Amino acid sequence: MPRRVCVYCAASQRVDEHYRKLAEQVGTRLARSGYELIYGGGDVGLMGALARSVHRHGGHVVGVIPEALQEREGIAYELADALIVTQTLQERKAVMFTRADAFLVLPGGFGTLEEFMEVLTLRQLGYHHKPIVLLNYRGFFDLLLRFFERLRCERFVPDLWPFAVASDVDEAFALLERALAPTDSSHADRP
C-alpha cells in the first residue's frame, strides 16, 4: 500500500507564479516517490497545480471536498482517482486526517493555516504521531515561526515543536522519507 501524504495548500488563483511552480515540484516528487496525494480536492490555485502534477507523473490523487464546493463549477478536480464528497468542512478535514500517514504544509491562506494548526494541536495533545512538515518556501512562514518562538519563550507551548521545518522541496522530502521509513524492531534488544 502506498504511503499517503496529506498536502495543505492554497486554492487562490491570484498568487505569484513561483508558488504554482512550487506546487508542481511537490506533485512531481510525490508521484516519483510513490506517495499517494490526499488533499482538499480543488482544481484551482496551488491545489489544482499540485494534483495535475501528481497525475502527469503517474501518481495517485485522492481529493476530499465538501459538497457545497463541489457544486461550484470548476472548483473540484473531477479527474482525481478518488473524489470523496463530504457534507461539511469539518468532515472533510477528518477524512483527510484519517487517510494520511503524514502532512506537508505549503504556502496558503487562512484555510491552510487552520488545517496546519489543527493537526499540530492534535499531535501536541497526543491524538496522533504522524509527521508534519512545514515547507517554509522563500521564508513564507518566517513570521509564523517567530510567533511560535515567542509562544515557546513565554512557555505557552513546549520547547520541542511537534513538526519539522524545511526550506525547500528536497529538504521536505528528506524529512518525510526519514519520518515514514519503516523501523526494524527485530533488532531492538541488540546493542
Tab-separated table of C-alpha atoms in Angstrom:
chain	number	residue	atom	x	y	z
A	1	MET	CA	0.000	0.000	0.000
A	2	PRO	CA	1.466	3.402	-0.908
A	3	ARG	CA	2.272	5.884	1.810
A	4	ARG	CA	-0.237	8.705	1.843
A	5	VAL	CA	0.757	12.338	2.283
A	6	CYS	CA	-1.867	14.952	3.002
A	7	VAL	CA	-0.830	18.281	1.492
A	8	TYR	CA	-2.372	21.532	2.675
A	9	CYS	CA	-2.021	24.485	0.287
A	10	ALA	CA	-3.765	27.486	-1.244
A	11	ALA	CA	-6.729	27.432	-3.599
A	12	SER	CA	-6.158	31.058	-4.573
A	13	GLN	CA	-5.661	31.744	-8.266
A	14	ARG	CA	-4.094	35.146	-7.566
A	15	VAL	CA	-0.787	34.077	-6.004
A	16	ASP	CA	2.548	34.584	-7.748
A	17	GLU	CA	3.618	32.087	-10.390
A	18	HIS	CA	6.554	30.795	-8.310
A	19	TYR	CA	4.078	29.313	-5.796
A	20	ARG	CA	2.344	27.392	-8.583
A	21	LYS	CA	5.726	26.082	-9.700
A	22	LEU	CA	6.438	25.003	-6.121
A	23	ALA	CA	3.157	23.046	-6.044
A	24	GLU	CA	4.077	21.395	-9.350
A	25	GLN	CA	7.506	20.438	-7.967
A	26	VAL	CA	5.894	18.907	-4.902
A	27	GLY	CA	3.426	16.994	-7.082
A	28	THR	CA	6.258	15.619	-9.197
A	29	ARG	CA	8.176	14.492	-6.112
A	30	LEU	CA	5.096	12.900	-4.551
A	31	ALA	CA	4.458	10.829	-7.667
A	32	ARG	CA	8.101	9.857	-8.226
A	33	SER	CA	8.487	8.899	-4.557
A	34	GLY	CA	5.438	6.635	-4.714
A	35	TYR	CA	3.314	8.689	-2.336
A	36	GLU	CA	-0.444	8.929	-2.739
A	37	LEU	CA	-1.683	12.518	-2.549
A	38	ILE	CA	-4.510	13.278	-0.120
A	39	TYR	CA	-5.651	16.881	-0.457
A	40	GLY	CA	-8.637	19.244	-0.485
A	41	GLY	CA	-9.947	18.164	-3.892
A	42	GLY	CA	-9.614	21.506	-5.677
A	43	ASP	CA	-8.741	22.149	-9.315
A	44	VAL	CA	-7.782	25.768	-8.632
A	45	GLY	CA	-4.722	27.559	-7.286
A	46	LEU	CA	-1.898	25.527	-5.813
A	47	MET	CA	-4.305	22.655	-5.178
A	48	GLY	CA	-5.016	22.197	-8.873
A	49	ALA	CA	-1.360	22.599	-9.890
A	50	LEU	CA	-0.382	20.006	-7.289
A	51	ALA	CA	-2.975	17.409	-8.322
A	52	ARG	CA	-2.345	17.795	-12.050
A	53	SER	CA	1.396	17.445	-11.495
A	54	VAL	CA	0.923	14.239	-9.488
A	55	HIS	CA	-1.162	12.817	-12.337
A	56	ARG	CA	1.250	13.962	-15.059
A	57	HIS	CA	3.969	11.958	-13.331
A	58	GLY	CA	1.908	8.799	-12.830
A	59	GLY	CA	0.851	9.325	-9.220
A	60	HIS	CA	-2.439	8.674	-7.435
A	61	VAL	CA	-4.700	11.549	-6.302
A	62	VAL	CA	-7.395	11.411	-3.639
A	63	GLY	CA	-9.384	14.629	-3.294
A	64	VAL	CA	-11.713	15.371	-0.399
A	65	ILE	CA	-14.135	18.222	-0.983
A	66	PRO	CA	-17.289	19.484	0.727
A	67	GLU	CA	-20.469	19.185	-1.307
A	68	ALA	CA	-21.012	22.970	-1.319
A	69	LEU	CA	-17.631	23.499	-3.016
A	70	GLN	CA	-18.016	20.568	-5.392
A	71	GLU	CA	-21.258	22.060	-6.689
A	72	ARG	CA	-19.432	25.234	-7.812
A	73	GLU	CA	-18.357	24.857	-11.423
A	74	GLY	CA	-14.613	24.463	-11.927
A	75	ILE	CA	-13.703	24.115	-8.265
A	76	ALA	CA	-13.389	20.308	-7.886
A	77	TYR	CA	-10.651	18.242	-9.524
A	78	GLU	CA	-13.008	15.790	-11.213
A	79	LEU	CA	-10.085	13.783	-12.643
A	80	ALA	CA	-8.993	12.633	-9.174
A	81	ASP	CA	-8.568	8.871	-8.853
A	82	ALA	CA	-10.973	9.182	-5.935
A	83	LEU	CA	-13.035	12.264	-5.148
A	84	ILE	CA	-14.657	11.983	-1.743
A	85	VAL	CA	-17.533	14.420	-1.232
A	86	THR	CA	-18.326	15.365	2.364
A	87	GLN	CA	-21.197	17.300	3.890
A	88	THR	CA	-19.054	19.777	5.829
A	89	LEU	CA	-15.543	21.219	6.045
A	90	GLN	CA	-15.131	19.504	9.417
A	91	GLU	CA	-15.927	16.131	7.852
A	92	ARG	CA	-13.502	16.896	5.010
A	93	LYS	CA	-10.687	17.551	7.490
A	94	ALA	CA	-11.491	14.369	9.411
A	95	VAL	CA	-11.355	12.239	6.243
A	96	MET	CA	-8.066	13.808	5.168
A	97	PHE	CA	-6.604	13.351	8.649
A	98	THR	CA	-7.680	9.718	8.906
A	99	ARG	CA	-6.339	8.735	5.478
A	100	ALA	CA	-2.963	10.472	5.838
A	101	ASP	CA	0.296	8.936	7.006
A	102	ALA	CA	1.988	12.359	7.074
A	103	PHE	CA	1.232	16.031	6.486
A	104	LEU	CA	3.049	18.517	4.261
A	105	VAL	CA	2.119	22.191	4.560
A	106	LEU	CA	2.773	24.509	1.613
A	107	PRO	CA	2.145	28.262	1.484
A	108	GLY	CA	-1.522	29.119	1.812
A	109	GLY	CA	-4.100	31.344	3.410
A	110	PHE	CA	-6.445	31.051	6.372
A	111	GLY	CA	-7.682	27.566	5.434
A	112	THR	CA	-4.160	26.184	5.110
A	113	LEU	CA	-3.144	27.727	8.432
A	114	GLU	CA	-6.262	26.387	10.125
A	115	GLU	CA	-5.626	22.851	8.854
A	116	PHE	CA	-1.976	23.033	9.920
A	117	MET	CA	-2.894	24.310	13.383
A	118	GLU	CA	-5.440	21.532	13.842
A	119	VAL	CA	-3.080	18.639	13.040
A	120	LEU	CA	-0.326	20.374	15.020
A	121	THR	CA	-2.571	20.723	18.075
A	122	LEU	CA	-3.795	17.133	17.772
A	123	ARG	CA	-0.196	15.918	17.636
A	124	GLN	CA	0.838	18.042	20.611
A	125	LEU	CA	-2.065	16.557	22.596
A	126	GLY	CA	-1.063	13.008	21.629
A	127	TYR	CA	-4.015	12.186	19.364
A	128	HIS	CA	-1.589	11.154	16.615
A	129	HIS	CA	2.121	10.734	15.924
A	130	LYS	CA	2.054	11.341	12.192
A	131	PRO	CA	4.883	13.528	10.878
A	132	ILE	CA	4.152	17.145	9.967
A	133	VAL	CA	6.490	19.081	7.672
A	134	LEU	CA	6.100	22.813	7.155
A	135	LEU	CA	7.645	23.882	3.842
A	136	ASN	CA	8.947	27.368	4.584
A	137	TYR	CA	9.490	28.208	0.926
A	138	ARG	CA	11.242	31.575	0.447
A	139	GLY	CA	10.688	32.285	4.137
A	140	PHE	CA	6.902	32.278	3.686
A	141	PHE	CA	6.305	31.108	7.277
A	142	ASP	CA	9.087	33.155	8.939
A	143	LEU	CA	6.676	35.450	10.787
A	144	LEU	CA	4.614	32.492	11.986
A	145	LEU	CA	7.754	30.695	13.183
A	146	ARG	CA	8.862	33.819	15.045
A	147	PHE	CA	5.465	33.925	16.729
A	148	PHE	CA	5.808	30.238	17.638
A	149	GLU	CA	9.208	31.077	19.155
A	150	ARG	CA	7.552	33.786	21.234
A	151	LEU	CA	4.967	31.235	22.407
A	152	ARG	CA	7.831	28.919	23.391
A	153	CYS	CA	9.738	31.667	25.210
A	154	GLU	CA	6.601	32.679	27.106
A	155	ARG	CA	6.025	28.967	27.952
A	156	PHE	CA	2.670	28.658	26.167
A	157	VAL	CA	3.981	25.739	24.105
A	158	PRO	CA	6.605	23.033	24.727
A	159	ASP	CA	10.280	23.569	23.921
A	160	LEU	CA	10.202	20.847	21.273
A	161	TRP	CA	7.824	21.630	18.445
A	162	PRO	CA	5.869	18.622	17.130
A	163	PHE	CA	6.668	19.420	13.478
A	164	ALA	CA	9.672	19.846	11.217
A	165	VAL	CA	10.555	22.843	9.072
A	166	ALA	CA	12.039	22.552	5.582
A	167	SER	CA	13.279	25.428	3.470
A	168	ASP	CA	12.966	23.661	0.107
A	169	VAL	CA	11.375	20.667	-1.604
A	170	ASP	CA	14.446	18.431	-1.277
A	171	GLU	CA	14.658	19.014	2.460
A	172	ALA	CA	10.900	18.486	2.880
A	173	PHE	CA	11.039	15.109	1.145
A	174	ALA	CA	14.155	14.065	3.057
A	175	LEU	CA	12.248	14.780	6.280
A	176	LEU	CA	9.198	12.852	5.049
A	177	GLU	CA	11.320	9.878	3.957
A	178	ARG	CA	13.097	9.736	7.300
A	179	ALA	CA	9.856	10.043	9.266
A	180	LEU	CA	7.991	7.452	7.171
A	181	ALA	CA	10.820	4.930	6.892
A	182	PRO	CA	9.853	1.535	8.279
A	183	THR	CA	11.501	0.730	11.574
A	184	ASP	CA	13.164	-2.606	12.145
A	185	SER	CA	12.093	-3.683	15.623
A	186	SER	CA	13.607	-7.175	15.228
A	187	HIS	CA	16.955	-5.811	16.453
A	188	ALA	CA	15.557	-3.577	19.165
A	189	ASP	CA	17.123	-5.597	22.005
A	190	ARG	CA	20.564	-5.849	20.394
A	191	PRO	CA	23.340	-3.441	21.384
